[in-house]
CSV table of C-alpha atoms in Angstrom, one decimal:
chain,number,residue,atom,x,y,z
A,168,MET,CA,-35.9,-0.9,-14.9
A,169,GLU,CA,-33.4,0.4,-17.5
A,170,LYS,CA,-32.1,-1.9,-20.0
A,171,LEU,CA,-28.4,-3.1,-19.5
A,172,VAL,CA,-26.2,-2.2,-22.6
A,173,VAL,CA,-25.7,-5.9,-23.0
A,174,ASP,CA,-29.5,-6.1,-23.5
A,175,GLY,CA,-29.5,-3.2,-25.9
A,176,GLY,CA,-30.0,-0.2,-23.5
A,177,ARG,CA,-27.9,2.9,-23.2
A,178,PRO,CA,-24.8,3.1,-21.1
A,179,ALA,CA,-25.1,4.6,-17.6
A,180,ARG,CA,-22.0,6.8,-18.7
A,181,SER,CA,-21.2,8.2,-22.1
A,182,GLU,CA,-17.5,7.7,-21.8
A,183,PRO,CA,-14.9,5.4,-19.7
A,184,MET,CA,-13.9,6.7,-16.3
A,185,PRO,CA,-10.6,8.5,-15.9
A,186,PRO,CA,-7.4,6.3,-15.4
A,187,ALA,CA,-6.9,5.1,-11.9
A,188,TYR,CA,-3.7,7.0,-11.2
A,189,PRO,CA,-4.7,9.6,-8.5
A,190,GLY,CA,-1.5,11.5,-8.3
A,191,GLY,CA,-0.4,10.8,-11.9
A,192,MET,CA,-3.5,12.5,-13.3
A,193,MET,CA,-2.4,15.6,-11.5
A,194,LEU,CA,1.0,16.0,-12.5
A,195,GLY,CA,1.5,19.5,-14.2
A,196,GLN,CA,3.4,22.5,-14.7
A,197,GLU,CA,4.7,22.7,-11.2
A,198,GLU,CA,6.1,19.1,-11.2
A,199,ALA,CA,7.7,19.8,-14.6
A,200,GLU,CA,9.3,23.1,-13.5
A,201,ALA,CA,10.8,21.5,-10.1
A,202,SER,CA,12.2,18.6,-11.9
A,203,GLY,CA,13.6,20.8,-14.7
A,204,ALA,CA,15.1,23.2,-12.2
A,205,VAL,CA,17.1,20.4,-10.7
A,206,VAL,CA,18.5,19.4,-14.2
A,207,LEU,CA,19.3,23.0,-15.1
A,208,ASP,CA,21.1,23.5,-11.7
A,209,GLN,CA,23.0,20.4,-12.6
A,210,SER,CA,22.5,18.9,-9.0
A,211,PRO,CA,20.5,15.7,-9.2
A,212,PHE,CA,22.3,14.0,-6.4
A,213,ARG,CA,20.7,14.6,-3.0
A,214,TYR,CA,24.0,15.2,-0.9
A,215,TYR,CA,26.0,17.3,-2.8
A,216,GLY,CA,26.4,19.2,-6.3
A,217,PRO,CA,27.2,22.8,-7.7
A,218,ASN,CA,23.9,24.3,-6.9
A,219,MET,CA,21.9,22.3,-4.3
A,220,ARG,CA,18.1,22.8,-4.1
A,221,TYR,CA,17.6,20.3,-1.4
A,222,ALA,CA,14.3,19.1,-2.6
A,223,VAL,CA,14.5,15.6,-0.9
A,224,GLN,CA,15.1,17.3,2.2
A,225,GLN,CA,12.2,19.6,1.7
A,226,LEU,CA,10.2,16.5,1.0
A,227,GLU,CA,11.3,14.8,4.2
A,228,ASP,CA,10.4,17.8,6.1
A,229,MET,CA,6.9,18.1,4.6
A,230,ILE,CA,6.2,14.6,5.4
A,231,SER,CA,7.3,14.9,9.0
A,232,ALA,CA,5.5,17.9,9.6
A,233,TYR,CA,2.2,16.5,7.9
A,234,ALA,CA,2.3,13.0,9.8
A,235,GLU,CA,3.7,14.5,13.0
A,236,ILE,CA,6.6,12.1,13.0
A,237,PRO,CA,10.3,13.1,13.6
A,238,TYR,CA,12.2,10.9,11.2
A,239,VAL,CA,11.6,10.6,7.4
A,240,LEU,CA,14.0,9.3,4.7
A,241,GLY,CA,13.4,9.4,1.1
A,242,VAL,CA,14.3,6.1,-0.8
A,243,THR,CA,14.2,5.1,-4.6
A,244,SER,CA,10.9,3.0,-4.2
A,245,GLY,CA,8.3,1.6,-2.0
A,246,THR,CA,10.0,-1.9,-2.2
A,247,ALA,CA,13.3,-0.2,-1.3
A,248,ALA,CA,11.5,1.3,1.7
A,249,LEU,CA,10.4,-2.1,2.9
A,250,VAL,CA,13.9,-3.6,2.4
A,251,VAL,CA,15.3,-0.7,4.4
A,252,ALA,CA,12.6,-1.0,7.2
A,253,LEU,CA,13.5,-4.7,7.6
A,254,LYS,CA,17.2,-4.1,7.9
A,255,ALA,CA,16.6,-1.3,10.3
A,256,LEU,CA,14.8,-3.9,12.5
A,257,GLY,CA,17.8,-6.3,11.8
A,258,VAL,CA,15.8,-8.9,10.1
A,259,GLY,CA,17.6,-11.3,7.9
A,260,TYR,CA,18.5,-14.9,7.3
A,261,GLY,CA,16.7,-17.5,9.5
A,262,ASP,CA,13.9,-15.1,10.4
A,263,LYS,CA,10.4,-15.4,9.2
A,264,VAL,CA,8.0,-12.2,8.7
A,265,ILE,CA,4.3,-12.3,8.7
A,266,VAL,CA,2.8,-10.6,5.6
A,267,PRO,CA,-1.0,-10.5,4.4
A,268,ALA,CA,-2.3,-12.9,1.9
A,269,ASN,CA,-3.9,-9.9,0.0
A,270,THR,CA,-1.1,-7.6,-1.0
A,271,PHE,CA,1.3,-6.9,-4.0
A,272,LEU,CA,4.3,-9.1,-4.6
A,273,ALA,CA,6.9,-6.4,-3.4
A,274,THR,CA,5.6,-6.9,0.3
A,275,PRO,CA,6.8,-10.6,0.5
A,276,GLY,CA,9.5,-9.9,-2.1
A,277,ALA,CA,11.0,-7.5,0.1
A,278,VAL,CA,11.2,-9.9,2.8
A,279,VAL,CA,12.8,-12.7,0.6
A,280,CYS,CA,15.2,-10.0,-0.7
A,281,SER,CA,16.2,-9.3,2.9
A,282,GLN,CA,17.0,-13.0,3.3
A,283,ALA,CA,14.0,-13.7,5.4
A,284,VAL,CA,10.9,-15.9,4.6
A,285,PRO,CA,7.4,-14.5,4.5
A,286,VAL,CA,4.6,-16.4,6.4
A,287,PHE,CA,1.2,-15.5,5.3
A,288,ALA,CA,-1.7,-14.4,7.7
A,289,ASP,CA,-5.2,-14.4,6.5
A,290,VAL,CA,-7.5,-11.7,5.9
A,291,ASP,CA,-10.8,-10.5,7.5
A,292,ASP,CA,-13.8,-8.7,5.9
A,293,SER,CA,-11.7,-5.3,5.5
A,294,LEU,CA,-9.6,-7.4,3.0
A,295,ASN,CA,-6.7,-6.5,5.2
A,296,ILE,CA,-4.6,-8.6,7.6
A,297,SER,CA,-6.6,-10.4,10.3
A,298,PRO,CA,-5.3,-10.0,13.7
A,299,GLU,CA,-6.6,-13.4,14.8
A,300,SER,CA,-4.6,-14.9,12.0
A,301,ILE,CA,-1.5,-12.7,13.2
A,302,ASP,CA,-1.9,-14.0,16.7
A,303,LYS,CA,-1.8,-17.8,15.8
A,304,LEU,CA,1.2,-17.3,13.5
A,305,CYS,CA,3.3,-15.3,16.3
A,306,GLU,CA,3.3,-18.5,18.2
A,307,ASP,CA,6.1,-19.4,16.1
A,308,ASP,CA,9.1,-17.8,18.1
A,309,GLU,CA,11.0,-17.8,14.5
A,310,VAL,CA,8.6,-14.9,13.5
A,311,LYS,CA,10.8,-11.6,14.0
A,312,ALA,CA,8.4,-8.9,12.3
A,313,ILE,CA,4.7,-8.2,11.2
A,314,ILE,CA,3.9,-6.2,8.0
A,315,THR,CA,0.5,-4.8,7.7
A,316,VAL,CA,-1.0,-3.6,4.3
A,317,PRO,CA,-4.0,-1.4,4.4
A,318,ILE,CA,-5.3,-2.2,1.0
A,319,LEU,CA,-6.4,0.3,-1.4
A,320,GLY,CA,-6.8,3.2,1.3
A,321,ASN,CA,-8.7,1.1,3.8
A,322,LEU,CA,-7.2,0.9,7.2
A,323,CYS,CA,-6.1,-2.2,9.1
A,324,ASP,CA,-7.5,-3.0,12.8
A,325,MET,CA,-4.3,-1.3,14.2
A,326,ASP,CA,-5.5,-1.3,17.8
A,327,ALA,CA,-5.9,-5.1,17.7
A,328,ILE,CA,-2.8,-5.7,15.7
A,329,GLN,CA,-0.6,-3.3,18.0
A,330,SER,CA,-2.1,-5.3,21.2
A,331,ILE,CA,-1.0,-8.6,19.5
A,332,ALA,CA,2.5,-7.3,18.6
A,333,LYS,CA,3.1,-6.1,22.0
A,334,LYS,CA,1.9,-9.3,23.8
A,335,TRP,CA,4.5,-11.4,21.5
A,336,GLY,CA,7.2,-8.5,21.7
A,337,ILE,CA,7.2,-8.6,17.8
A,338,PRO,CA,7.8,-5.2,15.7
A,339,VAL,CA,5.3,-3.8,13.4
A,340,ILE,CA,6.2,-2.4,9.8
A,341,GLU,CA,3.2,-0.5,8.2
A,342,ASP,CA,3.4,-0.8,4.4
A,343,ILE,CA,1.2,2.0,3.6
A,344,ALA,CA,2.2,2.0,-0.2
A,345,GLN,CA,-1.4,2.2,-1.2
A,346,SER,CA,-2.9,4.6,1.5
A,347,CYS,CA,-0.9,7.6,1.6
A,348,GLY,CA,-2.7,10.3,3.8
A,349,ALA,CA,-5.0,7.8,5.4
A,350,THR,CA,-5.5,8.1,9.2
A,351,TYR,CA,-6.4,5.6,12.1
A,352,LYS,CA,-8.0,7.3,14.8
A,353,GLY,CA,-6.5,10.7,13.8
A,354,SER,CA,-2.9,9.3,13.5
A,355,PHE,CA,-1.3,9.3,10.0
A,356,ALA,CA,-1.2,5.7,8.9
A,357,GLY,CA,2.4,4.3,9.0
A,358,THR,CA,2.9,6.1,12.2
A,359,ILE,CA,1.3,3.7,14.6
A,360,GLY,CA,3.7,0.7,14.3
A,361,ASP,CA,7.5,0.7,14.8
A,362,ILE,CA,8.3,1.9,11.3
A,363,GLY,CA,6.3,2.8,8.2
A,364,THR,CA,6.9,2.8,4.4
A,365,LEU,CA,5.4,4.8,1.7
A,366,SER,CA,5.5,4.4,-2.0
A,367,PHE,CA,5.2,7.0,-4.9
A,368,GLN,CA,4.8,4.5,-7.8
A,369,MET,CA,2.6,5.4,-10.8
A,370,ASN,CA,-0.6,4.2,-9.5
A,371,LYS,CA,-0.4,5.4,-5.9
A,372,VAL,CA,-2.1,8.5,-4.5
A,373,LEU,CA,1.0,10.6,-5.0
A,374,THR,CA,3.6,9.7,-7.6
A,375,ALA,CA,6.9,10.6,-9.4
A,376,GLY,CA,6.8,7.3,-11.2
A,377,GLU,CA,8.9,5.8,-8.6
A,378,GLY,CA,10.1,6.7,-5.2
A,379,GLY,CA,9.4,5.8,-1.4
A,380,ALA,CA,9.9,6.7,2.0
A,381,VAL,CA,10.4,5.4,5.6
A,382,ILE,CA,9.1,6.9,8.8
A,383,THR,CA,9.6,6.2,12.4
A,384,ARG,CA,9.7,7.8,15.7
A,385,ASP,CA,12.6,5.7,16.8
A,386,ALA,CA,15.9,7.4,16.4
A,387,ASN,CA,18.0,4.2,16.5
A,388,LEU,CA,15.8,2.5,13.9
A,389,PHE,CA,16.2,5.7,11.7
A,390,GLU,CA,19.9,5.7,12.0
A,391,ARG,CA,20.0,2.2,11.0
A,392,ALA,CA,17.7,2.9,8.0
A,393,VAL,CA,19.8,5.9,6.8
A,394,ARG,CA,22.9,3.9,6.9
A,395,TYR,CA,21.4,0.8,5.0
A,396,HIS,CA,20.1,3.1,2.3
A,397,ASP,CA,23.4,4.8,1.9
A,398,GLN,CA,26.2,2.0,1.8
A,399,GLY,CA,26.5,2.3,5.7
A,400,SER,CA,26.8,6.2,5.7
A,401,PHE,CA,25.2,8.6,7.8
A,402,ARG,CA,25.8,12.1,6.4
A,403,GLU,CA,23.3,14.3,8.3
A,404,LYS,CA,23.7,13.4,11.9
A,405,SER,CA,23.7,17.1,13.0
A,406,ARG,CA,20.5,17.8,11.1
A,407,TYR,CA,18.7,15.4,13.6
A,408,GLY,CA,21.0,16.2,16.7
A,409,ILE,CA,22.1,12.6,16.6
A,410,VAL,CA,25.5,11.8,17.9
A,411,SER,CA,26.7,8.4,16.3
A,412,ASP,CA,30.3,7.0,16.0
A,413,ASP,CA,31.0,5.6,12.5
A,414,GLU,CA,33.8,3.4,13.5
A,415,GLU,CA,31.3,1.5,16.0
A,416,ASN,CA,28.0,1.9,14.2
A,417,ALA,CA,28.6,1.5,10.5
A,418,PHE,CA,27.8,-1.7,8.5
A,419,VAL,CA,27.5,-2.5,4.9
A,420,GLY,CA,24.3,-1.3,3.1
A,421,GLN,CA,23.1,-0.7,-0.2
A,422,ASN,CA,22.1,2.4,-2.5
A,423,TYR,CA,18.5,3.3,-2.1
A,424,ARG,CA,19.0,7.2,-2.2
A,425,MET,CA,16.2,9.2,-3.6
A,426,SER,CA,17.4,11.6,-6.3
A,427,GLU,CA,16.6,15.4,-6.4
A,428,VAL,CA,14.8,15.0,-9.4
A,429,THR,CA,12.3,12.6,-7.7
A,430,GLY,CA,12.2,14.7,-4.5
A,431,GLY,CA,11.4,17.9,-6.8
A,432,VAL,CA,8.5,16.2,-8.3
A,433,LEU,CA,7.3,14.8,-4.9
A,434,VAL,CA,7.3,18.2,-3.2
A,435,GLU,CA,4.8,19.4,-5.8
A,436,GLN,CA,2.8,16.3,-5.5
A,437,TRP,CA,2.8,16.5,-1.6
A,438,LYS,CA,1.2,20.0,-2.1
A,439,ARG,CA,-1.6,18.3,-3.7
A,440,LEU,CA,-2.3,15.8,-1.3
A,441,ASN,CA,-5.2,17.4,0.7
A,442,GLY,CA,-7.0,18.3,-2.5
A,443,ILE,CA,-6.6,14.8,-3.9
A,444,LEU,CA,-8.1,13.2,-0.7
A,445,GLY,CA,-10.7,15.6,-0.4
A,446,VAL,CA,-12.3,15.0,-3.7
A,447,MET,CA,-11.9,11.1,-3.5
A,448,ARG,CA,-13.3,10.9,-0.1
A,449,ALA,CA,-16.3,13.2,-1.3
A,450,ARG,CA,-17.1,10.9,-4.3
A,451,TYR,CA,-16.6,7.8,-2.3
A,452,ILE,CA,-19.1,8.8,0.3
A,453,ALA,CA,-21.6,10.1,-2.4
A,454,ILE,CA,-21.6,6.8,-4.3
A,455,GLN,CA,-21.4,4.3,-1.2
A,456,GLN,CA,-24.3,6.3,0.6
A,457,THR,CA,-26.3,5.9,-2.8
A,458,LEU,CA,-25.9,2.4,-3.1
A,459,ALA,CA,-26.5,1.8,0.5
A,460,ALA,CA,-29.8,3.6,0.3
A,461,GLU,CA,-31.0,1.9,-3.0
A,462,LEU,CA,-29.5,-1.6,-2.6
A,463,PRO,CA,-30.0,-2.7,1.1
A,464,GLY,CA,-28.4,-6.2,0.6
A,465,ILE,CA,-25.2,-4.7,-0.9
A,466,LYS,CA,-22.0,-5.7,1.1
A,467,PHE,CA,-18.9,-3.3,1.2
A,468,ARG,CA,-15.4,-4.0,2.7
A,469,VAL,CA,-15.4,-3.3,6.5
A,470,GLU,CA,-13.9,-0.1,7.3
A,471,PRO,CA,-12.0,-0.2,10.8
A,472,ASP,CA,-12.0,3.6,10.7
A,473,SER,CA,-15.0,4.9,8.7
A,474,THR,CA,-13.4,8.3,8.3
A,475,GLY,CA,-9.8,7.8,7.9
A,476,TYR,CA,-9.7,6.0,4.3
A,477,THR,CA,-8.2,7.6,1.3
A,478,GLY,CA,-11.4,7.2,-0.6
A,479,SER,CA,-9.5,5.9,-3.5
A,480,HIS,CA,-11.3,2.5,-4.2
A,481,LEU,CA,-14.8,1.3,-3.0
A,482,GLY,CA,-14.7,-2.3,-2.5
A,483,MET,CA,-18.0,-4.3,-3.1
A,484,ILE,CA,-18.3,-8.0,-2.0
A,485,LEU,CA,-20.3,-10.2,-4.2
A,486,PRO,CA,-21.8,-13.5,-3.3
A,487,ASN,CA,-19.4,-15.6,-5.5
A,488,ALA,CA,-16.7,-15.2,-8.1
A,489,ALA,CA,-19.1,-16.0,-11.1
A,490,ILE,CA,-21.5,-13.4,-10.2
A,491,ALA,CA,-18.5,-11.0,-9.5
A,492,ASN,CA,-17.3,-11.6,-12.9
A,493,GLN,CA,-20.7,-11.0,-14.4
A,494,PHE,CA,-21.1,-7.8,-12.5
A,495,MET,CA,-17.6,-6.6,-13.8
A,496,GLU,CA,-18.5,-7.4,-17.4
A,497,TYR,CA,-21.8,-5.8,-17.3
A,498,LEU,CA,-20.2,-2.6,-15.6
A,499,TYR,CA,-17.6,-2.3,-18.1
A,500,ALA,CA,-20.3,-2.2,-21.0
A,501,GLU,CA,-21.9,0.9,-18.9
A,502,ASN,CA,-18.4,2.6,-18.9
A,503,ILE,CA,-17.8,1.9,-15.3
A,504,GLN,CA,-14.7,0.0,-14.6
A,505,VAL,CA,-14.3,-2.1,-11.6
A,506,TYR,CA,-11.9,-5.2,-11.0
A,507,PRO,CA,-10.7,-7.9,-8.5
A,508,LEU,CA,-7.3,-6.9,-7.1
A,509,TYR,CA,-4.4,-9.2,-8.1
A,510,GLY,CA,-6.7,-11.2,-10.4
A,511,GLY,CA,-8.5,-12.3,-7.3
A,512,LYS,CA,-5.7,-14.6,-5.9
A,513,PRO,CA,-3.8,-14.4,-2.9
A,514,VAL,CA,-0.1,-13.5,-3.3
A,515,PHE,CA,1.3,-16.6,-2.2
A,516,MET,CA,-0.3,-18.4,-5.4
A,517,LEU,CA,2.2,-16.6,-7.5
A,518,PRO,CA,4.7,-19.4,-8.9
A,519,GLN,CA,7.7,-17.6,-7.6
A,520,LEU,CA,6.4,-17.8,-3.9
A,521,LEU,CA,4.3,-20.8,-4.1
A,522,HIS,CA,7.4,-22.8,-5.4
A,523,GLN,CA,10.0,-20.9,-3.4
A,524,ARG,CA,12.1,-19.8,-6.3
A,525,THR,CA,14.7,-17.2,-5.8
A,526,ALA,CA,17.7,-16.0,-8.0
A,527,ASP,CA,19.9,-17.7,-5.5
A,528,VAL,CA,20.8,-21.1,-6.9
A,529,LYS,CA,21.3,-22.6,-3.4
A,530,GLY,CA,17.5,-21.6,-2.5
A,531,SER,CA,18.4,-19.1,0.0
A,532,PRO,CA,16.5,-17.8,2.2
A,533,PHE,CA,14.0,-20.7,1.7
A,534,ALA,CA,16.8,-23.3,2.4
A,535,TYR,CA,17.2,-22.2,6.0
A,536,PRO,CA,16.5,-25.4,8.4
A,537,PHE,CA,13.6,-23.6,10.2
A,538,ARG,CA,12.3,-25.7,13.1
A,539,LYS,CA,8.8,-25.3,11.8
A,540,PRO,CA,9.3,-25.7,7.8
A,541,VAL,CA,7.6,-23.0,5.7
A,542,ILE,CA,5.3,-24.4,3.1
A,543,TYR,CA,2.8,-22.7,0.9
A,544,THR,CA,-0.5,-24.5,-0.2
A,545,PRO,CA,-3.3,-23.0,-2.2
A,546,ASP,CA,-5.7,-23.3,0.7
A,547,SER,CA,-3.2,-21.6,3.3
A,548,CYS,CA,-5.7,-18.6,3.9
A,549,PRO,CA,-9.3,-19.5,3.2
A,550,ASN,CA,-10.7,-16.2,3.9
A,551,ALA,CA,-8.4,-14.6,1.2
A,552,VAL,CA,-9.2,-17.4,-1.1
A,553,SER,CA,-12.9,-16.9,-0.7
A,554,LEU,CA,-12.9,-13.0,-0.5
A,555,MET,CA,-10.5,-11.8,-3.3
A,556,PRO,CA,-12.0,-13.1,-6.3
A,557,ARG,CA,-15.6,-11.9,-5.2
A,558,THR,CA,-14.5,-8.4,-4.2
A,559,MET,CA,-14.7,-5.7,-6.9
A,560,TYR,CA,-13.1,-2.3,-6.5
A,561,LEU,CA,-14.2,0.7,-8.0
A,562,PRO,CA,-11.3,3.1,-8.6
A,563,ILE,CA,-12.2,6.8,-7.6
A,564,SER,CA,-10.3,9.4,-9.4
A,565,PRO,CA,-9.8,12.9,-8.1
A,566,LEU,CA,-11.0,14.0,-11.6
A,567,LEU,CA,-14.5,12.6,-11.0
A,568,THR,CA,-17.2,15.3,-10.8
A,569,GLU,CA,-20.4,15.2,-8.6
A,570,GLN,CA,-22.2,14.2,-12.0
A,571,ASP,CA,-19.9,11.4,-12.5
A,572,ALA,CA,-20.7,10.0,-8.9
A,573,VAL,CA,-24.2,10.3,-9.8
A,574,GLU,CA,-23.8,8.4,-13.1
A,575,ILE,CA,-21.7,5.8,-11.6
A,576,ALA,CA,-24.0,5.0,-8.7
A,577,ALA,CA,-26.9,4.8,-11.3
A,578,GLY,CA,-25.0,2.3,-13.3
A,579,ILE,CA,-24.0,0.0,-10.5
A,580,ILE,CA,-27.8,0.2,-9.2
A,581,LYS,CA,-28.8,-0.8,-12.7
A,582,VAL,CA,-26.3,-3.7,-13.1
A,583,TYR,CA,-26.8,-5.1,-9.4
A,584,ARG,CA,-30.6,-5.1,-9.7
A,585,SER,CA,-30.7,-6.7,-13.2
A,586,LEU,CA,-28.6,-9.5,-11.9
A,587,ASN,CA,-30.9,-9.9,-8.9
A,588,ILE,CA,-27.7,-10.0,-6.7
A,589,SER,CA,-29.5,-9.5,-3.5
A,590,GLU,CA,-31.1,-12.8,-4.0
A,591,GLN,CA,-28.0,-14.6,-4.9
A,592,LYS,CA,-26.2,-16.8,-2.6
A,593,GLY,CA,-22.4,-17.6,-2.3
């Protein structure tokens, strides 16, 4: 067995892995020219200007065609997309929304900023929201929506989730911020529930630094989304063949309009999507198959759809947190970067959520007198508490070569065997 670097051996790789920004590392001349053209045409606002390029419209049309979904709305961020989706569904003060314990703060944060309160569902071995946990939470009739989050490109069990949602009559929002381009049984992730949201923030599959989108098949939800993102206006009814009376249907909204500069960058990024996914999936498969063949005891995240993932991250579940941390430390020395997502802690452990703190001095929306009070405790979701600190994610960049995949797999095998992980118990 080769010596570990920590024992004086040679590293598996001669240099660190590329930064974990799939779309960001592919930004190039095309994006620079597209954004520059918008500026030079002096028309960065999406709805009017002296020399419009209609980049946001073009992006929406590209997403619509790719995802095979009729209604797409570009917005300022993934968080904005969640708020717009919640308001399209009419979620607000006095409502509860089911959110997975394993997600970024933006997911429950958007719920709170919509004046509703998140209730947290546990995860299963996919590290995604557990259908069984959703079912139990839906017994509370104050729950008005479910948000699913396919973590780091791995799909949720949408058949089971949709069945439960229909049983209880509760709409589903698919937050696919980390999974743009993933598919579930052939359907674009985000198109299976009632409404979906995308993010184009820096570490996402595609990026313009910020940006987001809302997608749906429901014309009524789409109109409400458009109105909420544009101060209650619906400027492009004729584009969609929608007849709507402003006097009757307008309501107060906010400003989450995507700019033409962002749209221009994302049009060029969207053209790269298949290429990015193709490389990441190929490297993911090569590394995973090598590890599975050489390390029979290794445990990966469960994949509800073993072909539809983005391939952006390979999740390895270790016996316990102490071994996981040692595994990470030794791999770093080998120039292979792995990490536990969100520091290995469920999102409700963040102090602003655990202690229910908001900018509102009156404690809204948590101050609402729910029939079943919402209380968060460190042991609320035991599977998430157990799995998150001992799941290590290997980011897979579209810049990785076949040789990189060989070296990464060899380094993981070396560390795994040296630590005798297959003999360890949780």
